[in-house]
Amino acid sequence: MNDRTETAAAEPGETVTIAGWAHEIRDLGGIAFLIVRDRTGKIQVKFEKDAMDDDLVETGTEVSRESVVSVTGAVEEEERAPTGVEVVPESVEVLAPAEPGLPLDPSEKVDAELPTRLDNRTLDLRRDEAKAIFEIRAEILRAAREAFRELGGTEITTPKIVATGTEGGTELFPITYFGREAFMNQSPQLFKQLMVGSGLERVFEIGPIFRAEEHNTPRHLNEATSIDFESAFIDHEEAMDACEHVVRSAYEAVAENCESQLETLGYEGFEAPEEAFPRLTYEEAIERINATGELDEQLEWGDDLPTEGERALGADVDGHYFITDWPSEIKPFYIMDHDDGELSTGFDMMAPSMELVSGGQREHRHDHLVEGFEQQGLDPEAFEYYTKMFKYGMPPHAGWAIGAERLVMTMLDLPNIREAVLFPRDRQRLSP
Ligand code: ATP
Ligand code: AMO
């Protein structure tokens, strides 16, 4: 439709063809209005019944809501119109009629329940609020890619069908691969590490991860998007700097380029974090959680942080922060320990009451790596495709992964992570 004008671009004095959805019809008797909506906004089309052709009036005022229409006519200034202009139609065509009895009405002021919205995502994303989230998500990913380029990273894509898991705690989805057992990848962890040993040195990937999480919670998905970074010749401190840069860049880009979407979502004064993200040690974190008195049982050294603990600490610290120096035994085999062996270089970033990022410096020494497998009860032979490359010059390196949906969720204060993904995969939901 080369001759189509988007509603926001329709200027008084022009004759235009607009195309979009029949958002609303208001019939006031002698005069009726059809509100046409497209991605740029809405425009009023005016039907003066006595002064216009009957067929034209009938097509324009009896069309069912959410049908796709094309209207050609003159744009005129009109103070009483919602946008200050209206179209006086010469012709109206219904390009795709919508059946009455919509499963979800985008023009309803009252929100439908989340499952209904997810079942009818196409209609749901005709609503400004839902659409705004995904426009912001796209901006976040664009800004992340740009930040990675500033850091000198090369974008890679790695296999999602794999032979082994990496993230001990979470479950794998098994699949059959030409008669052999295979899995959906939980993380590009091992592949991105293999690439820092290649000539690329510094890489990033934005792609899907699959986890058969046993919990059904507002912050877990079974298919999520991981924003991964890995670089040769940096340590965990420099990795945290890079992570902070990417997260801050995403906030800054949204603050700068998503003003109308933020307004749609009811934000006033959205600001990118200005201060450096504090770095707390794990020991300080558990002491502070215990001091809040929010937990029934005091945390002990070696405990993972429970959800309520993360919440209590988030309220106490406020804003993004890192937790560093975790006990080695609760971090994965690929994380490098500090010299004493008790503490690891692994870190998490909290935002502020939910984990947003995990990362660390990696164990690049072949023999230590293989020992680590054995200590975690993993069979090093199954990982030979990975460990053998550590025999041929694997540089010291570090990296991390941000959960993209958690970034969107925490940035926009969404109550449920499913709001941040078009077609969520959870225990109940496999389609659409
Ligand atoms: P990771 O990304 O490493 O998985 P995470 O923040 O997703 O980190 P997990 O360890 O995967 O955390 O999730 C388990 C956590 O979720 C536990 O701390 C547990 O207390 C909490 N949890 C599990 N089920 C529920 C639930 N139904 N309601 C609230 N919290 C839950
Ligand atoms: P981790 O398992 O902590 O670390 O995952 C990194 C980040 O991904 C997000 N995330 C999820 N988001 C939604 N639903 C899920 N089920 C889910 N699981 C994870 C979180 C989390 O912080 N290989 C390491 C990263 C690294 O060290 O580079 C890893 O996967 O935001």
Coordinates of C-alpha atoms and ligand atoms in Angstrom, one line a residue:
M1 CA 0.0 0.0 0.0
N2 CA 2.4 2.6 -1.3
D3 CA -0.2 5.4 -1.1
R4 CA -1.0 4.8 2.6
T5 CA -0.4 7.6 5.1
E6 CA 0.0 6.7 8.8
T7 CA -2.5 8.5 11.0
A8 CA 0.1 10.5 12.9
A9 CA 1.4 11.9 9.6
A10 CA -2.0 13.0 8.2
E11 CA -1.8 16.8 7.8
P12 CA -4.8 19.2 7.3
G13 CA -5.2 20.2 3.7
E14 CA -4.1 16.8 2.3
T15 CA -6.1 14.1 0.8
V16 CA -4.9 10.8 2.2
T17 CA -5.5 7.1 2.4
I18 CA -5.3 5.8 5.9
A19 CA -5.5 2.1 6.8
G20 CA -5.9 0.5 10.2
W21 CA -8.4 -1.0 12.6
A22 CA -11.9 0.1 13.4
H23 CA -11.2 1.1 17.0
E24 CA -14.6 2.6 17.8
I25 CA -17.8 3.8 16.2
R26 CA -19.8 6.6 17.8
D27 CA -23.2 7.3 16.2
L28 CA -24.7 10.6 17.3
G29 CA -27.7 10.4 15.0
G30 CA -27.2 12.8 12.1
I31 CA -23.4 12.5 12.5
A32 CA -21.3 9.4 13.2
F33 CA -17.6 8.9 13.8
L34 CA -15.3 6.0 13.0
I35 CA -12.0 6.0 14.9
V36 CA -9.3 4.3 12.9
R37 CA -6.2 3.1 14.8
D38 CA -2.8 2.2 13.4
R39 CA 0.6 1.8 15.1
T40 CA 1.1 5.6 15.2
G41 CA -2.1 6.5 16.8
K42 CA -5.8 7.2 16.1
I43 CA -7.7 9.4 13.8
Q44 CA -11.4 10.4 13.6
V45 CA -13.4 9.8 10.4
K46 CA -16.5 11.9 10.1
F47 CA -19.8 10.7 8.5
E48 CA -22.5 13.4 7.9
K49 CA -25.3 11.1 7.0
D50 CA -27.5 13.5 5.0
A51 CA -24.6 15.0 3.1
M52 CA -22.9 11.7 2.1
D53 CA -23.6 8.7 -0.1
D54 CA -25.7 6.1 1.8
D55 CA -23.4 3.2 0.9
L56 CA -20.3 5.1 2.1
V57 CA -22.0 5.9 5.4
E58 CA -23.2 2.3 5.9
T59 CA -19.8 0.8 5.2
G60 CA -18.1 3.2 7.6
T61 CA -20.5 3.1 10.4
E62 CA -21.7 -0.5 10.4
V63 CA -18.3 -2.1 10.2
S64 CA -17.6 -4.3 13.1
R65 CA -15.0 -3.3 15.7
E66 CA -11.4 -4.4 14.9
S67 CA -12.1 -4.9 11.2
V68 CA -9.3 -3.6 9.0
V69 CA -10.4 -0.6 7.0
S70 CA -8.9 1.7 4.4
V71 CA -10.3 5.2 4.2
T72 CA -9.6 7.9 1.6
G73 CA -10.5 11.4 2.2
A74 CA -9.6 15.0 3.0
V75 CA -7.9 15.8 6.3
E76 CA -9.4 18.8 8.0
E77 CA -8.7 20.7 11.1
E78 CA -11.4 20.1 13.8
E79 CA -11.0 21.4 17.3
R80 CA -13.5 18.9 18.7
A81 CA -11.7 15.9 17.2
P82 CA -9.5 14.0 19.7
T83 CA -6.3 14.8 17.7
G84 CA -7.4 18.2 16.4
V85 CA -7.9 16.8 12.8
E86 CA -10.4 14.5 11.1
V87 CA -10.9 12.8 7.8
V88 CA -13.9 13.6 5.6
P89 CA -14.2 10.3 3.6
E90 CA -14.6 9.9 -0.1
S91 CA -14.4 6.1 0.1
V92 CA -14.2 3.4 2.7
E93 CA -13.2 -0.1 2.1
V94 CA -13.3 -3.0 4.5
L95 CA -10.0 -5.0 3.9
A96 CA -10.6 -7.6 6.5
P97 CA -13.8 -7.9 8.5
A98 CA -13.6 -8.9 12.2
E99 CA -16.1 -11.3 13.6
P100 CA -18.2 -9.8 16.4
G101 CA -17.7 -11.3 19.8
L102 CA -14.0 -10.6 20.1
P103 CA -12.2 -12.8 22.6
L104 CA -10.5 -9.6 23.8
D105 CA -11.5 -6.1 23.0
P106 CA -8.4 -3.8 22.6
S107 CA -10.5 -0.7 23.1
E108 CA -11.9 -1.9 26.5
K109 CA -10.8 0.2 29.3
V110 CA -10.8 -2.7 31.7
D111 CA -7.9 -5.1 31.4
A112 CA -8.6 -8.7 30.5
E113 CA -7.0 -11.4 32.7
L114 CA -3.4 -12.4 31.7
P115 CA -4.3 -15.9 30.4
T116 CA -6.9 -14.4 28.1
R117 CA -4.4 -11.8 26.9
L118 CA -1.7 -14.4 26.3
D119 CA -4.2 -16.7 24.4
N120 CA -5.0 -13.8 22.1
R121 CA -1.6 -12.0 22.0
T122 CA -2.3 -10.5 18.6
L123 CA -5.3 -8.6 19.9
D124 CA -3.6 -7.9 23.2
L125 CA -0.8 -6.1 21.4
R126 CA -3.2 -3.8 19.7
R127 CA -3.5 -2.2 23.2
D128 CA -1.1 0.7 23.8
E129 CA 0.1 -0.6 27.1
A130 CA 1.0 -4.1 25.9
K131 CA 2.6 -2.7 22.7
A132 CA 4.6 -0.2 24.7
I133 CA 6.3 -3.0 26.6
F134 CA 7.5 -4.7 23.4
E135 CA 8.7 -1.5 21.8
I136 CA 10.7 -0.8 25.0
R137 CA 12.0 -4.4 24.9
A138 CA 13.2 -3.9 21.4
E139 CA 14.9 -0.7 22.4
I140 CA 16.6 -2.5 25.3
L141 CA 18.0 -5.1 22.9
R142 CA 19.1 -2.5 20.4
A143 CA 20.9 -0.6 23.1
A144 CA 22.5 -3.7 24.5
R145 CA 23.9 -4.6 21.0
E146 CA 25.2 -1.1 20.7
A147 CA 26.8 -1.2 24.2
F148 CA 28.5 -4.6 23.2
R149 CA 29.9 -2.9 20.1
E150 CA 31.3 -0.1 22.2
L151 CA 32.9 -2.9 24.3
G152 CA 34.4 -4.4 21.1
G153 CA 32.4 -7.6 21.2
T154 CA 31.5 -9.7 18.2
E155 CA 28.0 -11.1 18.0
I156 CA 27.8 -14.9 17.8
T157 CA 25.0 -17.5 17.7
T158 CA 25.6 -20.9 19.2
P159 CA 23.7 -24.2 19.0
K160 CA 20.5 -24.6 21.0
I161 CA 20.5 -28.4 20.5
V162 CA 23.3 -29.8 22.6
A163 CA 24.7 -32.9 24.2
T164 CA 25.2 -31.7 27.8
G165 CA 23.8 -29.3 30.3
T166 CA 25.8 -26.7 32.2
E167 CA 23.7 -25.0 34.8
G168 CA 23.6 -27.8 37.4
G169 CA 20.6 -26.6 39.5
T170 CA 18.1 -26.2 36.7
E171 CA 16.6 -29.0 34.7
L172 CA 17.2 -29.9 31.1
F173 CA 14.6 -30.5 28.4
P174 CA 15.5 -33.8 26.7
I175 CA 14.9 -34.3 23.0
T176 CA 15.5 -37.1 20.5
Y177 CA 18.1 -36.2 17.9
F178 CA 18.2 -38.9 15.2
G179 CA 17.8 -41.6 17.8
R180 CA 20.3 -40.1 20.2
E181 CA 19.6 -38.3 23.5
A182 CA 20.1 -34.5 23.2
F183 CA 18.9 -31.5 25.1
M184 CA 17.7 -27.9 24.6
N185 CA 20.5 -25.7 25.7
Q186 CA 20.2 -24.0 29.2
S187 CA 22.9 -21.4 28.4
P188 CA 25.5 -20.7 25.8
Q189 CA 28.1 -20.9 28.6
L190 CA 30.4 -23.5 27.2
F191 CA 30.2 -22.2 23.6
K192 CA 30.9 -18.6 24.5
Q193 CA 33.9 -19.8 26.5
L194 CA 35.2 -21.8 23.6
M195 CA 35.0 -18.6 21.5
V196 CA 37.2 -16.5 23.8
G197 CA 39.9 -19.1 23.1
S198 CA 39.3 -18.5 19.4
G199 CA 40.6 -15.5 17.5
L200 CA 37.4 -13.6 18.4
E201 CA 38.4 -13.1 22.0
R202 CA 35.4 -11.0 23.0
V203 CA 31.9 -12.2 22.1
F204 CA 28.2 -11.6 22.9
E205 CA 25.0 -13.5 22.1
I206 CA 21.3 -12.6 22.5
G207 CA 19.4 -15.8 22.2
P208 CA 17.0 -18.3 23.7
I209 CA 17.7 -20.5 26.7
F210 CA 15.6 -23.5 27.8
R211 CA 15.1 -24.5 31.4
A212 CA 12.7 -27.2 32.8
E213 CA 12.3 -25.1 35.9
E214 CA 10.5 -27.0 38.6
H215 CA 8.8 -23.8 39.9
N216 CA 6.0 -22.0 38.4
T217 CA 6.7 -18.4 39.6
P218 CA 6.1 -14.9 38.3
R219 CA 9.8 -14.6 37.5
H220 CA 10.7 -17.9 35.8
L221 CA 10.1 -18.9 32.2
N222 CA 10.9 -22.2 30.6
E223 CA 12.1 -20.4 27.5
A224 CA 13.9 -17.2 28.2
T225 CA 16.2 -14.8 26.4
S226 CA 19.8 -14.6 27.6
I227 CA 22.0 -11.6 26.9
D228 CA 25.5 -13.2 27.2
F229 CA 28.9 -11.6 27.3
E230 CA 32.3 -13.3 27.5
S231 CA 35.8 -11.9 27.1
A232 CA 39.4 -13.0 27.1
F233 CA 41.9 -11.1 29.2
I234 CA 39.5 -9.6 31.7
D235 CA 38.8 -10.6 35.3
H236 CA 35.5 -10.7 37.3
E237 CA 35.9 -7.0 38.3
E238 CA 36.2 -5.9 34.7
A239 CA 33.3 -8.2 33.8
M240 CA 31.1 -6.4 36.4
D241 CA 32.1 -3.0 34.9
A242 CA 31.1 -4.2 31.5
C243 CA 27.8 -5.6 32.9
E244 CA 27.0 -2.3 34.6
H245 CA 27.8 -0.5 31.3
V246 CA 25.3 -2.6 29.3
V247 CA 22.5 -2.4 31.9
R248 CA 23.0 1.4 32.3
S249 CA 23.0 1.8 28.5
A250 CA 19.7 0.0 28.3
Y251 CA 18.1 2.3 30.9
E252 CA 19.6 5.4 29.2
A253 CA 18.3 4.4 25.8
V254 CA 14.8 3.8 27.2
A255 CA 14.8 7.1 29.0
E256 CA 15.9 8.9 25.9
N257 CA 14.0 7.1 23.1
C258 CA 10.9 5.7 24.7
E259 CA 9.2 8.8 26.2
S260 CA 5.8 8.1 24.7
Q261 CA 5.8 4.4 25.7
L262 CA 6.8 5.3 29.3
E263 CA 4.0 7.8 29.4
T264 CA 1.6 5.1 28.1
L265 CA 2.8 2.9 31.0
G266 CA 2.1 5.6 33.5
Y267 CA 5.8 6.5 34.2
E268 CA 6.7 10.0 35.4
G269 CA 10.4 10.8 35.8
F270 CA 11.8 7.5 34.6
E271 CA 15.6 7.8 35.2
A272 CA 18.6 5.7 34.4
P273 CA 20.6 4.7 37.5
E274 CA 23.3 7.3 38.0
E275 CA 25.4 6.0 40.9
A276 CA 27.9 3.1 40.5
F277 CA 26.3 -0.2 41.5
P278 CA 27.5 -1.1 45.0
R279 CA 29.4 -4.4 45.3
L280 CA 28.6 -6.3 48.4
T281 CA 30.3 -9.5 49.4
Y282 CA 28.1 -12.6 50.0
E283 CA 29.1 -12.5 53.6
E284 CA 27.9 -8.9 53.9
A285 CA 24.7 -9.9 52.1
I286 CA 23.8 -12.6 54.5
E287 CA 24.7 -10.4 57.5
R288 CA 22.4 -7.6 56.2
I289 CA 19.6 -10.0 55.4
N290 CA 19.9 -11.5 58.9
A291 CA 19.9 -8.0 60.4
T292 CA 16.6 -7.1 58.7
G293 CA 14.9 -9.7 60.9
E294 CA 12.6 -10.6 57.9
L295 CA 13.5 -14.3 57.8
D296 CA 12.1 -16.9 60.2
E297 CA 15.5 -18.6 60.3
Q298 CA 18.9 -16.9 60.2
L299 CA 21.0 -17.6 57.1
E300 CA 24.2 -19.4 57.6
W301 CA 27.4 -19.3 55.5
G302 CA 27.0 -21.5 52.5
D303 CA 23.2 -21.1 52.2
D304 CA 21.8 -19.9 48.8
L305 CA 19.8 -16.7 49.2
P306 CA 16.1 -17.5 49.5
T307 CA 13.6 -15.4 47.6
E308 CA 12.5 -13.7 50.8
G309 CA 16.1 -12.9 51.6
E310 CA 16.6 -11.4 48.2
R311 CA 13.5 -9.3 48.7
A312 CA 14.6 -8.1 52.2
L313 CA 18.1 -7.2 50.9
G314 CA 16.6 -5.4 47.9
A315 CA 14.5 -3.2 50.1
D316 CA 17.6 -2.5 52.3
V317 CA 20.0 -1.7 49.5
D318 CA 17.7 -0.1 47.0
G319 CA 18.8 0.1 43.3
H320 CA 21.1 -2.3 41.4
Y321 CA 23.9 -4.0 43.3
F322 CA 26.3 -6.9 42.9
I323 CA 26.9 -9.7 45.3
T324 CA 30.4 -11.0 45.0
D325 CA 32.7 -13.6 46.7
W326 CA 30.2 -16.4 46.9
P327 CA 31.2 -19.7 48.5
S328 CA 32.8 -21.8 45.9
E329 CA 30.6 -24.8 46.5
I330 CA 27.4 -23.0 45.4
K331 CA 28.8 -21.7 42.2
P332 CA 29.2 -23.8 39.0
F333 CA 32.3 -25.7 38.0
Y334 CA 33.3 -23.2 35.3
I335 CA 33.8 -20.4 37.9
M336 CA 37.3 -19.6 39.1
D337 CA 37.9 -19.7 42.8
H338 CA 39.9 -17.1 44.7
D339 CA 43.3 -18.3 45.9
D340 CA 42.0 -19.7 49.2
G341 CA 39.6 -22.1 47.4
E342 CA 36.7 -21.2 49.8
L343 CA 35.5 -18.2 47.9
S344 CA 34.7 -17.9 44.2
T345 CA 35.0 -15.0 41.7
G346 CA 31.3 -15.6 40.8
F347 CA 28.9 -12.7 41.1
D348 CA 25.3 -11.9 40.8
M349 CA 23.6 -8.6 40.0
M350 CA 20.4 -7.9 41.8
A351 CA 17.7 -5.5 40.5
P352 CA 17.1 -4.9 43.4
S353 CA 15.1 -7.7 44.9
M354 CA 15.5 -10.2 42.1
E355 CA 18.6 -11.8 40.5
L356 CA 19.2 -10.2 37.1
V357 CA 22.7 -11.4 36.2
S358 CA 25.1 -14.2 37.0
G359 CA 28.7 -14.2 36.0
G360 CA 32.3 -14.5 37.1
Q361 CA 35.9 -15.2 36.1
R362 CA 36.3 -18.6 34.6
E363 CA 38.5 -21.5 35.4
H364 CA 40.8 -21.5 32.4
R365 CA 43.4 -24.0 33.8
H366 CA 42.7 -27.4 32.2
D367 CA 43.6 -29.5 35.2
H368 CA 41.6 -27.4 37.7
L369 CA 38.6 -27.4 35.4
V370 CA 38.6 -31.2 35.1
E371 CA 38.9 -31.5 38.9
G372 CA 36.0 -29.1 39.3
F373 CA 33.8 -31.4 37.2
E374 CA 34.6 -34.4 39.4
Q375 CA 33.9 -32.4 42.5
Q376 CA 30.4 -31.4 41.2
G377 CA 29.7 -35.1 40.3
L378 CA 29.8 -34.4 36.5
D379 CA 31.5 -36.8 34.1
P380 CA 34.4 -34.9 32.6
E381 CA 34.4 -37.3 29.6
A382 CA 31.0 -36.0 28.5
F383 CA 32.5 -32.5 28.3
E384 CA 35.6 -33.5 26.5
Y385 CA 34.6 -31.4 23.4
Y386 CA 34.9 -28.4 25.8
T387 CA 37.7 -29.3 28.2
K388 CA 40.1 -30.3 25.4
M389 CA 40.3 -26.8 24.1
F390 CA 41.6 -25.7 27.5
K391 CA 44.8 -27.7 26.6
Y392 CA 45.7 -25.5 23.6
G393 CA 46.0 -22.0 25.0
M394 CA 42.8 -20.8 26.7
P395 CA 43.3 -17.3 27.9
P396 CA 42.1 -16.0 31.3
H397 CA 38.6 -14.8 30.8
A398 CA 35.3 -13.7 32.4
G399 CA 31.7 -13.1 31.5
W400 CA 28.1 -13.0 32.5
A401 CA 24.5 -13.4 31.4
I402 CA 21.5 -11.0 31.8
G403 CA 18.0 -12.4 31.6
A404 CA 16.4 -10.2 29.0
E405 CA 12.9 -10.7 30.3
R406 CA 14.0 -9.9 33.9
L407 CA 15.6 -6.8 32.6
V408 CA 12.4 -5.6 31.0
M409 CA 10.4 -6.8 34.0
T410 CA 12.5 -5.0 36.6
M411 CA 13.0 -1.9 34.5
L412 CA 9.2 -1.5 34.1
D413 CA 8.1 -2.9 37.4
L414 CA 6.0 -5.5 35.7
P415 CA 4.2 -7.8 38.1
N416 CA 4.8 -11.0 36.0
I417 CA 7.7 -12.0 33.7
R418 CA 5.1 -13.2 31.2
E419 CA 4.3 -9.6 30.5
A420 CA 7.8 -9.2 29.0
V421 CA 7.6 -12.1 26.5
L422 CA 5.3 -12.3 23.5
F423 CA 4.5 -16.0 23.8
P424 CA 5.6 -17.3 27.2
R425 CA 6.5 -20.9 27.7
D426 CA 5.6 -22.1 31.2
R427 CA 4.4 -25.3 32.7
Q428 CA 0.8 -24.8 31.4
R429 CA 1.5 -22.9 28.2
L430 CA 2.8 -24.5 25.0
S431 CA 0.7 -22.5 22.5
P432 CA 0.3 -20.0 21.0
Ligands
ATP1 P1 18.8 -18.7 38.6 O1 18.6 -17.7 37.5 O2 20.2 -19.0 38.9 O3 17.8 -19.9 38.4 P2 16.8 -17.5 40.2 O4 16.7 -16.2 40.8 O5 16.0 -17.9 39.1 O6 18.3 -17.8 39.9 P3 16.4 -20.1 41.3 O7 17.4 -20.7 42.2 O8 16.4 -20.6 39.9 O9 16.6 -18.5 41.4 O10 15.0 -20.3 41.8 C1 14.7 -20.9 42.9 C2 14.3 -19.9 43.9 O11 13.0 -19.5 43.7 C3 14.5 -20.4 45.3 O12 15.3 -19.5 46.0 C4 13.2 -20.5 45.9 O13 13.1 -20.1 47.2 C5 12.3 -19.6 45.0 N1 11.0 -20.2 44.7 C6 10.8 -21.4 44.1 N2 9.5 -21.6 44.0 C7 8.9 -20.6 44.4 C8 7.5 -20.2 44.6 N3 6.6 -21.0 44.1 N4 7.3 -19.0 45.1 C9 8.2 -18.2 45.4 N5 9.5 -18.5 45.4 C10 9.9 -19.6 44.9
AMO2 P1 22.0 -18.1 35.3 O1 21.5 -19.5 35.4 O2 22.0 -17.3 36.6 O3 23.5 -18.0 34.8 O4 21.2 -17.3 34.3 C1 21.5 -16.0 33.9 C2 20.3 -15.1 34.0 O5 19.3 -15.5 33.1 C3 18.0 -15.3 33.7 N1 17.3 -16.5 33.8 C4 16.0 -16.6 33.7 N2 15.0 -15.8 33.4 C5 13.8 -16.2 33.3 N3 13.4 -17.5 33.5 C6 14.3 -18.4 33.8 N4 14.0 -19.7 34.0 C7 15.7 -18.0 33.9 N5 16.8 -18.6 34.2 C8 17.8 -17.7 34.2 C9 18.3 -14.6 35.0 C10 19.7 -15.0 35.4 O6 20.3 -14.1 36.2 N6 25.9 -19.4 32.4 C11 25.5 -18.5 33.5 C12 25.8 -17.1 33.1 C13 27.3 -16.8 33.1 O7 28.0 -17.1 34.1 O8 27.8 -16.2 32.1 C14 24.0 -18.7 33.7 O9 23.3 -19.2 32.8 O10 18.2 -13.2 34.9

